[in-house]
PDB file of C-alpha atoms in Angstrom:
ATOM      1  CA  UNK A   1     -21.948 -21.610 -25.114  1.00 75.00           C
ATOM      2  CA  UNK A   2     -19.833 -20.499 -27.867  1.00 77.00           C
ATOM      3  CA  UNK A   3     -17.417 -23.008 -29.830  1.00 80.00           C
ATOM      4  CA  UNK A   4     -14.450 -22.383 -27.487  1.00 78.00           C
ATOM      5  CA  UNK A   5     -16.518 -23.578 -24.670  1.00 82.00           C
ATOM      6  CA  UNK A   6     -18.193 -26.360 -26.432  1.00 88.00           C
ATOM      7  CA  UNK A   7     -14.752 -27.692 -27.557  1.00 88.00           C
ATOM      8  CA  UNK A   8     -13.131 -27.388 -24.000  1.00 86.00           C
ATOM      9  CA  UNK A   9     -16.245 -29.015 -22.459  1.00 88.00           C
ATOM     10  CA  UNK A  10     -16.142 -31.975 -25.126  1.00 91.00           C
ATOM     11  CA  UNK A  11     -12.382 -32.511 -24.625  1.00 91.00           C
ATOM     12  CA  UNK A  12     -12.999 -32.530 -20.438  1.00 88.00           C
ATOM     13  CA  UNK A  13     -15.970 -34.849 -20.934  1.00 90.00           C
ATOM     14  CA  UNK A  14     -14.351 -37.418 -23.244  1.00 91.00           C
ATOM     15  CA  UNK A  15     -11.054 -37.149 -21.025  1.00 89.00           C
ATOM     16  CA  UNK A  16     -12.550 -38.047 -17.797  1.00 88.00           C
ATOM     17  CA  UNK A  17     -15.020 -40.530 -19.212  1.00 87.00           C
ATOM     18  CA  UNK A  18     -14.033 -44.279 -18.524  1.00 85.00           C
ATOM     19  CA  UNK A  19     -16.782 -45.376 -21.127  1.00 87.00           C
ATOM     20  CA  UNK A  20     -18.064 -44.160 -24.584  1.00 89.00           C
ATOM     21  CA  UNK A  21     -20.437 -40.995 -23.925  1.00 91.00           C
ATOM     22  CA  UNK A  22     -23.746 -41.298 -25.452  1.00 91.00           C
ATOM     23  CA  UNK A  23     -24.561 -38.643 -28.197  1.00 90.00           C
ATOM     24  CA  UNK A  24     -27.622 -37.309 -26.384  1.00 90.00           C
ATOM     25  CA  UNK A  25     -25.551 -36.930 -23.072  1.00 91.00           C
ATOM     26  CA  UNK A  26     -23.047 -34.689 -25.369  1.00 91.00           C
ATOM     27  CA  UNK A  27     -25.829 -32.756 -26.740  1.00 91.00           C
ATOM     28  CA  UNK A  28     -27.314 -31.817 -23.480  1.00 91.00           C
ATOM     29  CA  UNK A  29     -23.901 -30.893 -21.879  1.00 90.00           C
ATOM     30  CA  UNK A  30     -22.930 -28.751 -24.925  1.00 90.00           C
ATOM     31  CA  UNK A  31     -26.296 -27.306 -25.282  1.00 90.00           C
ATOM     32  CA  UNK A  32     -25.939 -27.828 -29.250  1.00 91.00           C
ATOM     33  CA  UNK A  33     -27.812 -29.591 -32.009  1.00 92.00           C
ATOM     34  CA  UNK A  34     -26.631 -33.104 -33.433  1.00 89.00           C
ATOM     35  CA  UNK A  35     -24.982 -31.341 -36.508  1.00 92.00           C
ATOM     36  CA  UNK A  36     -23.158 -28.868 -34.384  1.00 92.00           C
ATOM     37  CA  UNK A  37     -21.749 -31.637 -31.966  1.00 91.00           C
ATOM     38  CA  UNK A  38     -20.752 -33.627 -35.298  1.00 91.00           C
ATOM     39  CA  UNK A  39     -18.863 -30.648 -36.523  1.00 91.00           C
ATOM     40  CA  UNK A  40     -17.230 -29.966 -33.085  1.00 91.00           C
ATOM     41  CA  UNK A  41     -16.063 -33.548 -32.827  1.00 92.00           C
ATOM     42  CA  UNK A  42     -14.654 -33.487 -36.437  1.00 91.00           C
ATOM     43  CA  UNK A  43     -12.876 -30.365 -35.471  1.00 90.00           C
ATOM     44  CA  UNK A  44     -11.422 -31.558 -32.318  1.00 90.00           C
ATOM     45  CA  UNK A  45     -10.328 -35.057 -34.002  1.00 90.00           C
ATOM     46  CA  UNK A  46      -9.133 -33.493 -37.186  1.00 89.00           C
ATOM     47  CA  UNK A  47      -7.547 -30.142 -36.450  1.00 86.00           C
ATOM     48  CA  UNK A  48      -6.473 -30.812 -32.728  1.00 86.00           C
ATOM     49  CA  UNK A  49      -5.702 -34.369 -33.189  1.00 87.00           C
ATOM     50  CA  UNK A  50      -7.750 -35.659 -30.488  1.00 90.00           C
ATOM     51  CA  UNK A  51      -7.682 -39.698 -30.547  1.00 92.00           C
ATOM     52  CA  UNK A  52     -11.747 -39.944 -30.829  1.00 92.00           C
ATOM     53  CA  UNK A  53     -13.184 -43.320 -31.282  1.00 90.00           C
ATOM     54  CA  UNK A  54     -16.624 -43.274 -32.185  1.00 85.00           C
ATOM     55  CA  UNK A  55     -19.705 -46.050 -32.478  1.00 77.00           C
ATOM     56  CA  UNK A  56     -22.325 -45.049 -35.070  1.00 67.00           C
ATOM     57  CA  UNK A  57     -25.992 -46.124 -35.451  1.00 62.00           C
ATOM     58  CA  UNK A  58     -28.941 -45.258 -33.181  1.00 64.00           C
ATOM     59  CA  UNK A  59     -26.786 -45.385 -30.147  1.00 79.00           C
ATOM     60  CA  UNK A  60     -24.039 -43.186 -31.153  1.00 88.00           C
ATOM     61  CA  UNK A  61     -21.312 -42.615 -28.614  1.00 91.00           C
ATOM     62  CA  UNK A  62     -17.708 -41.211 -28.537  1.00 92.00           C
ATOM     63  CA  UNK A  63     -14.707 -41.705 -26.196  1.00 90.00           C
ATOM     64  CA  UNK A  64     -11.119 -41.414 -26.318  1.00 92.00           C
ATOM     65  CA  UNK A  65      -8.671 -44.249 -27.168  1.00 90.00           C
ATOM     66  CA  UNK A  66      -7.540 -46.033 -24.246  1.00 86.00           C
ATOM     67  CA  UNK A  67      -4.079 -45.127 -23.612  1.00 84.00           C
ATOM     68  CA  UNK A  68      -3.768 -41.985 -26.135  1.00 86.00           C
ATOM     69  CA  UNK A  69      -6.851 -40.475 -24.377  1.00 83.00           C
ATOM     70  CA  UNK A  70      -4.778 -40.224 -20.964  1.00 83.00           C
ATOM     71  CA  UNK A  71      -1.597 -38.646 -22.854  1.00 83.00           C
ATOM     72  CA  UNK A  72      -3.687 -36.197 -25.241  1.00 87.00           C
ATOM     73  CA  UNK A  73      -4.041 -32.599 -24.048  1.00 81.00           C
ATOM     74  CA  UNK A  74      -5.250 -29.742 -26.093  1.00 79.00           C
ATOM     75  CA  UNK A  75      -2.573 -27.624 -27.707  1.00 74.00           C
ATOM     76  CA  UNK A  76      -1.871 -23.929 -26.505  1.00 64.00           C
ATOM     77  CA  UNK A  77      -3.670 -22.236 -23.721  1.00 57.00           C
ATOM     78  CA  UNK A  78      -7.348 -23.479 -23.243  1.00 62.00           C
ATOM     79  CA  UNK A  79      -8.357 -21.120 -20.372  1.00 63.00           C
ATOM     80  CA  UNK A  80     -11.076 -18.815 -19.812  1.00 64.00           C
ATOM     81  CA  UNK A  81     -10.269 -15.254 -18.600  1.00 60.00           C
ATOM     82  CA  UNK A  82     -11.838 -16.098 -15.184  1.00 65.00           C
ATOM     83  CA  UNK A  83      -9.593 -19.113 -14.909  1.00 68.00           C
ATOM     84  CA  UNK A  84      -6.575 -17.393 -16.223  1.00 65.00           C
ATOM     85  CA  UNK A  85      -7.112 -14.421 -13.702  1.00 65.00           C
ATOM     86  CA  UNK A  86      -7.689 -16.864 -10.636  1.00 67.00           C
ATOM     87  CA  UNK A  87      -4.415 -18.421 -11.654  1.00 68.00           C
ATOM     88  CA  UNK A  88      -2.445 -15.486 -11.836  1.00 67.00           C
ATOM     89  CA  UNK A  89      -3.853 -14.103  -8.682  1.00 67.00           C
ATOM     90  CA  UNK A  90      -3.015 -17.391  -6.890  1.00 65.00           C
ATOM     91  CA  UNK A  91       0.554 -17.128  -8.491  1.00 65.00           C
ATOM     92  CA  UNK A  92       0.933 -13.610  -7.351  1.00 65.00           C
ATOM     93  CA  UNK A  93      -0.195 -14.368  -3.743  1.00 61.00           C
ATOM     94  CA  UNK A  94       2.331 -17.023  -3.520  1.00 59.00           C
ATOM     95  CA  UNK A  95       4.959 -14.990  -4.851  1.00 62.00           C
ATOM     96  CA  UNK A  96       3.982 -12.138  -2.108  1.00 58.00           C
ATOM     97  CA  UNK A  97       4.057 -14.728   0.533  1.00 50.00           C
ATOM     98  CA  UNK A  98       7.831 -15.262   0.779  1.00 51.00           C
ATOM     99  CA  UNK A  99       9.470 -17.529   3.214  1.00 52.00           C
ATOM    100  CA  UNK A 100       6.973 -18.572   6.022  1.00 52.00           C
ATOM    101  CA  UNK A 101       4.480 -20.986   7.402  1.00 48.00           C
ATOM    102  CA  UNK A 102       2.914 -21.282   4.115  1.00 52.00           C
ATOM    103  CA  UNK A 103       5.917 -21.392   1.689  1.00 55.00           C
ATOM    104  CA  UNK A 104       6.114 -25.032   1.479  1.00 59.00           C
ATOM    105  CA  UNK A 105       2.500 -25.498   1.409  1.00 59.00           C
ATOM    106  CA  UNK A 106       2.165 -23.354  -1.495  1.00 60.00           C
ATOM    107  CA  UNK A 107       4.929 -24.390  -3.366  1.00 65.00           C
ATOM    108  CA  UNK A 108       2.995 -27.310  -5.114  1.00 67.00           C
ATOM    109  CA  UNK A 109       0.376 -25.061  -6.101  1.00 64.00           C
ATOM    110  CA  UNK A 110       3.185 -22.909  -7.840  1.00 65.00           C
ATOM    111  CA  UNK A 111       4.488 -25.978  -9.738  1.00 67.00           C
ATOM    112  CA  UNK A 112       1.053 -26.680 -10.598  1.00 66.00           C
ATOM    113  CA  UNK A 113       0.181 -23.272 -12.076  1.00 65.00           C
ATOM    114  CA  UNK A 114       3.406 -23.383 -14.092  1.00 65.00           C
ATOM    115  CA  UNK A 115       2.416 -26.772 -15.491  1.00 65.00           C
ATOM    116  CA  UNK A 116      -1.196 -25.500 -16.405  1.00 61.00           C
ATOM    117  CA  UNK A 117       0.297 -22.298 -17.927  1.00 61.00           C
ATOM    118  CA  UNK A 118       2.725 -24.184 -20.373  1.00 62.00           C
ATOM    119  CA  UNK A 119       2.134 -25.718 -23.737  1.00 53.00           C
ATOM    120  CA  UNK A 120       1.010 -29.448 -22.809  1.00 50.00           C
ATOM    121  CA  UNK A 121       2.112 -30.463 -26.302  1.00 49.00           C
ATOM    122  CA  UNK A 122       5.618 -29.063 -26.446  1.00 53.00           C
ATOM    123  CA  UNK A 123       6.337 -28.635 -22.774  1.00 56.00           C
ATOM    124  CA  UNK A 124       7.280 -25.273 -23.401  1.00 60.00           C
ATOM    125  CA  UNK A 125       6.417 -22.838 -20.482  1.00 62.00           C
ATOM    126  CA  UNK A 126       4.388 -19.611 -21.575  1.00 60.00           C
ATOM    127  CA  UNK A 127       5.984 -16.351 -20.451  1.00 67.00           C
ATOM    128  CA  UNK A 128       3.354 -15.345 -17.883  1.00 62.00           C
ATOM    129  CA  UNK A 129       5.721 -12.319 -16.944  1.00 67.00           C
ATOM    130  CA  UNK A 130       4.111 -10.771 -20.145  1.00 68.00           C
ATOM    131  CA  UNK A 131       0.857 -10.764 -18.233  1.00 66.00           C
ATOM    132  CA  UNK A 132       0.487  -7.992 -15.258  1.00 68.00           C
ATOM    133  CA  UNK A 133      -1.902  -8.063 -12.403  1.00 66.00           C
ATOM    134  CA  UNK A 134      -1.747  -4.561 -10.953  1.00 69.00           C
ATOM    135  CA  UNK A 135      -3.070  -3.987  -7.378  1.00 70.00           C
ATOM    136  CA  UNK A 136      -5.334  -0.988  -7.078  1.00 75.00           C
ATOM    137  CA  UNK A 137      -5.852   1.047  -3.650  1.00 79.00           C
ATOM    138  CA  UNK A 138      -4.606  -1.689  -1.635  1.00 79.00           C
ATOM    139  CA  UNK A 139      -3.876  -0.811   1.884  1.00 86.00           C
ATOM    140  CA  UNK A 140      -1.206  -1.991   4.514  1.00 85.00           C
ATOM    141  CA  UNK A 141      -2.664  -4.885   6.406  1.00 83.00           C
ATOM    142  CA  UNK A 142      -1.111  -6.330   9.693  1.00 85.00           C
ATOM    143  CA  UNK A 143      -0.751 -10.072   8.753  1.00 81.00           C
ATOM    144  CA  UNK A 144      -1.043 -11.125  12.469  1.00 86.00           C
ATOM    145  CA  UNK A 145      -4.599  -9.388  12.744  1.00 89.00           C
ATOM    146  CA  UNK A 146      -5.647 -11.179   9.673  1.00 88.00           C
ATOM    147  CA  UNK A 147      -4.411 -14.530  10.732  1.00 86.00           C
ATOM    148  CA  UNK A 148      -6.570 -13.995  14.005  1.00 90.00           C
ATOM    149  CA  UNK A 149      -9.665 -12.849  12.255  1.00 92.00           C
ATOM    150  CA  UNK A 150      -9.232 -15.209   9.569  1.00 89.00           C
ATOM    151  CA  UNK A 151      -9.221 -18.010  12.157  1.00 90.00           C
ATOM    152  CA  UNK A 152     -12.162 -16.790  13.991  1.00 92.00           C
ATOM    153  CA  UNK A 153     -14.163 -16.914  10.931  1.00 93.00           C
ATOM    154  CA  UNK A 154     -13.044 -20.510   9.980  1.00 90.00           C
ATOM    155  CA  UNK A 155     -13.245 -21.823  13.347  1.00 92.00           C
ATOM    156  CA  UNK A 156     -16.630 -20.157  13.942  1.00 94.00           C
ATOM    157  CA  UNK A 157     -15.430 -18.409  17.355  1.00 94.00           C
ATOM    158  CA  UNK A 158     -16.594 -14.847  18.732  1.00 96.00           C
ATOM    159  CA  UNK A 159     -14.007 -12.101  18.415  1.00 96.00           C
ATOM    160  CA  UNK A 160     -13.218  -9.360  20.515  1.00 96.00           C
ATOM    161  CA  UNK A 161     -11.078  -6.593  18.869  1.00 96.00           C
ATOM    162  CA  UNK A 162     -10.597  -2.651  18.883  1.00 95.00           C
ATOM    163  CA  UNK A 163     -11.680  -0.551  16.042  1.00 95.00           C
ATOM    164  CA  UNK A 164     -10.815   2.787  14.758  1.00 93.00           C
ATOM    165  CA  UNK A 165     -13.257   4.084  12.125  1.00 89.00           C
ATOM    166  CA  UNK A 166     -11.574   5.681   9.197  1.00 85.00           C
ATOM    167  CA  UNK A 167     -14.713   8.324   8.877  1.00 82.00           C
ATOM    168  CA  UNK A 168     -14.505   9.864  12.418  1.00 88.00           C
ATOM    169  CA  UNK A 169     -11.151   8.371  13.465  1.00 87.00           C
ATOM    170  CA  UNK A 170     -12.885   7.362  16.916  1.00 90.00           C
ATOM    171  CA  UNK A 171     -11.979   4.241  18.910  1.00 92.00           C
ATOM    172  CA  UNK A 172     -14.661   1.582  19.687  1.00 94.00           C
ATOM    173  CA  UNK A 173     -14.344  -1.917  21.434  1.00 95.00           C
ATOM    174  CA  UNK A 174     -16.573  -4.760  19.595  1.00 95.00           C
ATOM    175  CA  UNK A 175     -17.408  -8.340  20.096  1.00 96.00           C
ATOM    176  CA  UNK A 176     -18.744  -9.864  17.290  1.00 96.00           C
ATOM    177  CA  UNK A 177     -19.733 -13.353  15.774  1.00 96.00           C
ATOM    178  CA  UNK A 178     -17.636 -13.300  12.632  1.00 95.00           C
ATOM    179  CA  UNK A 179     -19.636 -14.216   9.358  1.00 95.00           C
ATOM    180  CA  UNK A 180     -17.448 -14.049   6.428  1.00 92.00           C
ATOM    181  CA  UNK A 181     -14.353 -12.383   4.872  1.00 90.00           C
ATOM    182  CA  UNK A 182     -14.876 -10.164   1.943  1.00 87.00           C
ATOM    183  CA  UNK A 183     -12.175  -9.182  -0.595  1.00 84.00           C
ATOM    184  CA  UNK A 184     -13.551  -6.040  -2.405  1.00 85.00           C
ATOM    185  CA  UNK A 185     -11.132  -3.923  -4.486  1.00 83.00           C
ATOM    186  CA  UNK A 186      -7.887  -5.380  -3.341  1.00 79.00           C
ATOM    187  CA  UNK A 187      -8.932  -4.791   0.383  1.00 86.00           C
ATOM    188  CA  UNK A 188     -10.369  -7.261   3.098  1.00 89.00           C
ATOM    189  CA  UNK A 189     -13.700  -6.601   5.008  1.00 92.00           C
ATOM    190  CA  UNK A 190     -15.181  -8.602   8.026  1.00 93.00           C
ATOM    191  CA  UNK A 191     -18.888  -9.106   7.789  1.00 93.00           C
ATOM    192  CA  UNK A 192     -20.052  -9.634  11.475  1.00 94.00           C
ATOM    193  CA  UNK A 193     -23.261  -9.763  13.778  1.00 95.00           C
ATOM    194  CA  UNK A 194     -22.360  -7.085  16.177  1.00 95.00           C
ATOM    195  CA  UNK A 195     -23.479  -8.385  19.958  1.00 95.00           C
ATOM    196  CA  UNK A 196     -23.442  -4.786  21.230  1.00 90.00           C
ATOM    197  CA  UNK A 197     -25.315  -3.354  18.643  1.00 91.00           C
ATOM    198  CA  UNK A 198     -27.364  -6.342  17.786  1.00 91.00           C
ATOM    199  CA  UNK A 199     -26.926  -5.736  14.101  1.00 91.00           C
ATOM    200  CA  UNK A 200     -25.074  -6.937  11.212  1.00 91.00           C
ATOM    201  CA  UNK A 201     -21.963  -4.771  10.463  1.00 91.00           C
ATOM    202  CA  UNK A 202     -18.924  -4.881   8.126  1.00 91.00           C
ATOM    203  CA  UNK A 203     -15.597  -3.684   9.104  1.00 93.00           C
ATOM    204  CA  UNK A 204     -12.294  -2.743   7.326  1.00 92.00           C
ATOM    205  CA  UNK A 205      -9.715  -5.358   8.518  1.00 93.00           C
ATOM    206  CA  UNK A 206      -6.915  -2.898   8.101  1.00 92.00           C
ATOM    207  CA  UNK A 207      -8.742  -0.544  10.796  1.00 94.00           C
ATOM    208  CA  UNK A 208      -8.817  -3.650  13.414  1.00 95.00           C
ATOM    209  CA  UNK A 209      -6.560  -3.765  16.208  1.00 94.00           C
ATOM    210  CA  UNK A 210      -5.848  -6.180  19.096  1.00 94.00           C
ATOM    211  CA  UNK A 211      -7.984  -8.914  17.745  1.00 94.00           C
ATOM    212  CA  UNK A 212      -8.831 -11.853  20.377  1.00 95.00           C
ATOM    213  CA  UNK A 213     -10.366 -14.945  19.355  1.00 93.00           C
ATOM    214  CA  UNK A 214     -12.764 -15.982  22.154  1.00 94.00           C
ATOM    215  CA  UNK A 215     -14.234 -19.455  23.267  1.00 93.00           C
ATOM    216  CA  UNK A 216     -17.748 -18.912  22.942  1.00 94.00           C
ATOM    217  CA  UNK A 217     -19.037 -20.056  19.422  1.00 95.00           C
ATOM    218  CA  UNK A 218     -20.138 -17.825  16.930  1.00 95.00           C
ATOM    219  CA  UNK A 219     -23.685 -17.028  16.264  1.00 95.00           C
ATOM    220  CA  UNK A 220     -24.253 -18.001  12.594  1.00 94.00           C
ATOM    221  CA  UNK A 221     -26.551 -15.771  10.283  1.00 93.00           C
ATOM    222  CA  UNK A 222     -27.944 -17.159   7.206  1.00 92.00           C
ATOM    223  CA  UNK A 223     -26.580 -16.309   3.812  1.00 89.00           C
ATOM    224  CA  UNK A 224     -29.632 -14.802   2.400  1.00 89.00           C
ATOM    225  CA  UNK A 225     -29.885 -12.498   5.476  1.00 89.00           C
ATOM    226  CA  UNK A 226     -26.413 -11.545   5.117  1.00 87.00           C
ATOM    227  CA  UNK A 227     -26.765 -10.719   1.398  1.00 85.00           C
ATOM    228  CA  UNK A 228     -29.909  -8.700   1.962  1.00 83.00           C
ATOM    229  CA  UNK A 229     -28.158  -6.555   4.675  1.00 83.00           C
ATOM    230  CA  UNK A 230     -24.790  -6.394   3.358  1.00 83.00           C
ATOM    231  CA  UNK A 231     -24.693  -6.735  -0.106  1.00 79.00           C
ATOM    232  CA  UNK A 232     -27.998  -5.619  -1.608  1.00 79.00           C
ATOM    233  CA  UNK A 233     -26.954  -2.129  -2.062  1.00 80.00           C
ATOM    234  CA  UNK A 234     -23.996  -0.333  -4.122  1.00 79.00           C
ATOM    235  CA  UNK A 235     -20.611  -1.059  -3.122  1.00 78.00           C
ATOM    236  CA  UNK A 236     -19.189  -2.020   0.436  1.00 79.00           C
ATOM    237  CA  UNK A 237     -21.485   0.271   2.327  1.00 70.00           C
ATOM    238  CA  UNK A 238     -24.086  -1.751   4.157  1.00 63.00           C
ATOM    239  CA  UNK A 239     -27.806  -1.568   4.676  1.00 73.00           C
ATOM    240  CA  UNK A 240     -30.874  -2.404   2.228  1.00 81.00           C
ATOM    241  CA  UNK A 241     -31.309   0.047  -0.563  1.00 87.00           C
ATOM    242  CA  UNK A 242     -32.950   3.065   0.126  1.00 89.00           C
ATOM    243  CA  UNK A 243     -33.479   4.531  -3.576  1.00 93.00           C
ATOM    244  CA  UNK A 244     -32.371   3.769  -7.045  1.00 95.00           C
ATOM    245  CA  UNK A 245     -29.894   5.817  -8.471  1.00 96.00           C
ATOM    246  CA  UNK A 246     -30.298   6.990 -12.198  1.00 97.00           C
ATOM    247  CA  UNK A 247     -27.084   7.998 -13.928  1.00 97.00           C
ATOM    248  CA  UNK A 248     -26.666   9.212 -17.418  1.00 97.00           C
ATOM    249  CA  UNK A 249     -23.456   8.967 -19.052  1.00 97.00           C
ATOM    250  CA  UNK A 250     -22.281  10.816 -22.348  1.00 96.00           C
ATOM    251  CA  UNK A 251     -21.726   8.914 -25.726  1.00 95.00           C
ATOM    252  CA  UNK A 252     -18.106   8.749 -25.250  1.00 94.00           C
ATOM    253  CA  UNK A 253     -18.284   7.394 -21.535  1.00 94.00           C
ATOM    254  CA  UNK A 254     -21.142   5.054 -22.602  1.00 94.00           C
ATOM    255  CA  UNK A 255     -18.771   3.090 -24.479  1.00 92.00           C
ATOM    256  CA  UNK A 256     -17.062   1.978 -21.206  1.00 93.00           C
ATOM    257  CA  UNK A 257     -20.083   1.781 -18.532  1.00 94.00           C
ATOM    258  CA  UNK A 258     -22.164  -0.109 -20.899  1.00 94.00           C
ATOM    259  CA  UNK A 259     -19.744  -2.876 -20.315  1.00 93.00           C
ATOM    260  CA  UNK A 260     -19.104  -2.552 -16.722  1.00 92.00           C
ATOM    261  CA  UNK A 261     -20.599  -4.492 -13.934  1.00 91.00           C
ATOM    262  CA  UNK A 262     -21.872  -1.975 -11.006  1.00 93.00           C
ATOM    263  CA  UNK A 263     -24.258  -4.071  -9.236  1.00 90.00           C
ATOM    264  CA  UNK A 264     -25.800  -7.417  -9.485  1.00 86.00           C
ATOM    265  CA  UNK A 265     -29.318  -5.766 -10.159  1.00 89.00           C
ATOM    266  CA  UNK A 266     -28.011  -3.040 -12.166  1.00 94.00           C
ATOM    267  CA  UNK A 267     -30.508  -1.947 -15.147  1.00 95.00           C
ATOM    268  CA  UNK A 268     -29.032  -0.116 -18.220  1.00 95.00           C
ATOM    269  CA  UNK A 269     -30.280   1.128 -21.532  1.00 95.00           C
ATOM    270  CA  UNK A 270     -29.039   2.978 -24.581  1.00 96.00           C
ATOM    271  CA  UNK A 271     -30.935   6.397 -25.226  1.00 95.00           C
ATOM    272  CA  UNK A 272     -31.580   7.382 -28.452  1.00 95.00           C
ATOM    273  CA  UNK A 273     -29.232  10.078 -28.630  1.00 94.00           C
ATOM    274  CA  UNK A 274     -26.400   7.603 -28.265  1.00 94.00           C
ATOM    275  CA  UNK A 275     -26.052   8.327 -24.408  1.00 96.00           C
ATOM    276  CA  UNK A 276     -26.288   5.493 -21.552  1.00 97.00           C
ATOM    277  CA  UNK A 277     -28.542   5.257 -18.636  1.00 97.00           C
ATOM    278  CA  UNK A 278     -27.674   3.045 -15.726  1.00 96.00           C
ATOM    279  CA  UNK A 279     -29.658   2.497 -12.651  1.00 96.00           C
ATOM    280  CA  UNK A 280     -28.382   0.918  -9.367  1.00 95.00           C
ATOM    281  CA  UNK A 281     -29.627   0.381  -6.028  1.00 93.00           C
ATOM    282  CA  UNK A 282     -27.976   2.263  -3.087  1.00 93.00           C
ATOM    283  CA  UNK A 283     -28.033   2.852   0.645  1.00 89.00           C
ATOM    284  CA  UNK A 284     -25.085   5.060   1.278  1.00 87.00           C
ATOM    285  CA  UNK A 285     -24.064   7.576  -1.462  1.00 91.00           C
ATOM    286  CA  UNK A 286     -20.543   8.157  -0.801  1.00 90.00           C
ATOM    287  CA  UNK A 287     -18.874   5.423  -2.696  1.00 90.00           C
ATOM    288  CA  UNK A 288     -21.442   5.656  -5.544  1.00 94.00           C
ATOM    289  CA  UNK A 289     -20.833   9.385  -6.050  1.00 94.00           C
ATOM    290  CA  UNK A 290     -16.904   8.656  -5.880  1.00 93.00           C
ATOM    291  CA  UNK A 291     -17.366   6.238  -8.825  1.00 93.00           C
ATOM    292  CA  UNK A 292     -19.482   8.925 -10.511  1.00 95.00           C
ATOM    293  CA  UNK A 293     -17.192  11.616 -10.428  1.00 94.00           C
ATOM    294  CA  UNK A 294     -14.289   9.760 -11.845  1.00 92.00           C
ATOM    295  CA  UNK A 295     -16.170  10.421 -15.245  1.00 94.00           C
ATOM    296  CA  UNK A 296     -16.128  13.954 -14.680  1.00 93.00           C
ATOM    297  CA  UNK A 297     -18.170  15.958 -17.170  1.00 94.00           C
ATOM    298  CA  UNK A 298     -19.428  12.638 -18.818  1.00 95.00           C
ATOM    299  CA  UNK A 299     -21.559  11.585 -16.057  1.00 96.00           C
ATOM    300  CA  UNK A 300     -24.748  13.093 -14.369  1.00 96.00           C
ATOM    301  CA  UNK A 301     -26.806  12.048 -11.663  1.00 97.00           C
ATOM    302  CA  UNK A 302     -30.477  12.341 -12.808  1.00 97.00           C
ATOM    303  CA  UNK A 303     -32.403  10.814  -9.665  1.00 95.00           C
ATOM    304  CA  UNK A 304     -33.143  10.858  -7.127  1.00 95.00           C
ATOM    305  CA  UNK A 305     -33.333  14.611  -6.485  1.00 96.00           C
ATOM    306  CA  UNK A 306     -31.409  14.166  -3.022  1.00 95.00           C
ATOM    307  CA  UNK A 307     -28.589  12.505  -4.633  1.00 96.00           C
ATOM    308  CA  UNK A 308     -28.626  15.131  -7.601  1.00 97.00           C
ATOM    309  CA  UNK A 309     -28.117  17.736  -4.945  1.00 96.00           C
ATOM    310  CA  UNK A 310     -25.515  15.874  -3.056  1.00 95.00           C
ATOM    311  CA  UNK A 311     -23.613  15.458  -6.228  1.00 96.00           C
ATOM    312  CA  UNK A 312     -23.784  19.328  -6.860  1.00 96.00           C
ATOM    313  CA  UNK A 313     -22.530  20.093  -3.508  1.00 95.00           C
ATOM    314  CA  UNK A 314     -19.831  17.645  -3.936  1.00 92.00           C
ATOM    315  CA  UNK A 315     -18.841  19.338  -7.288  1.00 94.00           C
ATOM    316  CA  UNK A 316     -19.021  22.975  -5.897  1.00 94.00           C
ATOM    317  CA  UNK A 317     -16.863  22.071  -2.977  1.00 93.00           C
ATOM    318  CA  UNK A 318     -14.254  20.702  -5.168  1.00 91.00           C
ATOM    319  CA  UNK A 319     -14.389  23.721  -7.525  1.00 91.00           C
ATOM    320  CA  UNK A 320     -14.004  25.921  -4.357  1.00 91.00           C
ATOM    321  CA  UNK A 321     -10.447  24.284  -3.889  1.00 89.00           C
ATOM    322  CA  UNK A 322      -9.342  25.755  -7.204  1.00 90.00           C
ATOM    323  CA  UNK A 323     -10.657  29.395  -6.676  1.00 85.00           C
TER     324      UNK A 323
END
């Protein structure tokens, strides 16, 4: 835990405590030594003006002064990058919704977000328009379809729909037990138990048509089984990993790839010549190769041989379009 996180955690602990918090508990919560804790307490009290009261001796403890502690907030914007992203995403969602069923329900959230994104000391609203959230690759979605699908997921009801696969453009009719909705790269996917195929499947919600929620209860599949079948391989494509891909990136691209999250089980290492080698499990190679191709000549598929040959074919076909 870095100093920023320790100060924020210390403030939240003292703010929510009704009684003085013992020193050992603070050290345990902040994962720090006694000396570090005292330095953080001094910074919070002297630099940030927190109304900290302390009791010395063997049973040292800290708390905020009654009355003052309720009014005190950390000056400025004390949010982690993840918290800020979550707030901005919700704020954008409210902005997109416009007038409708949820407008009144979401209004208090918008007011709360604006409060959180303001300077608690002065009350000045921070210019959140200075921060952009850009959607990437978002596909058009029928909101009525989404409501029926989401309703079946939450109500745990079976679902019937017509599905047009994007790869083949072929229609099929499915009866499924919806398991969960997945938001991936700005698009929604429905993970299901397919009763006709008797297997787990994942469907793009934007390709679903004529959804009908049924009265039959949905069959529940354990989360671990869902993850093993639908989340253990690279990207959105389902299936247990059939192999590990070894990818090698130039010194130039390595500065980006080394800091990127490709998969929860990825393995990476720097090579002696400054290049970076990344390993990820995959089932379907399509999305993986698409992501490697965006690095152009700065990326190379090393193994397995079948994946390397598939990449060579893709590059030859692409080059053929320019001849």
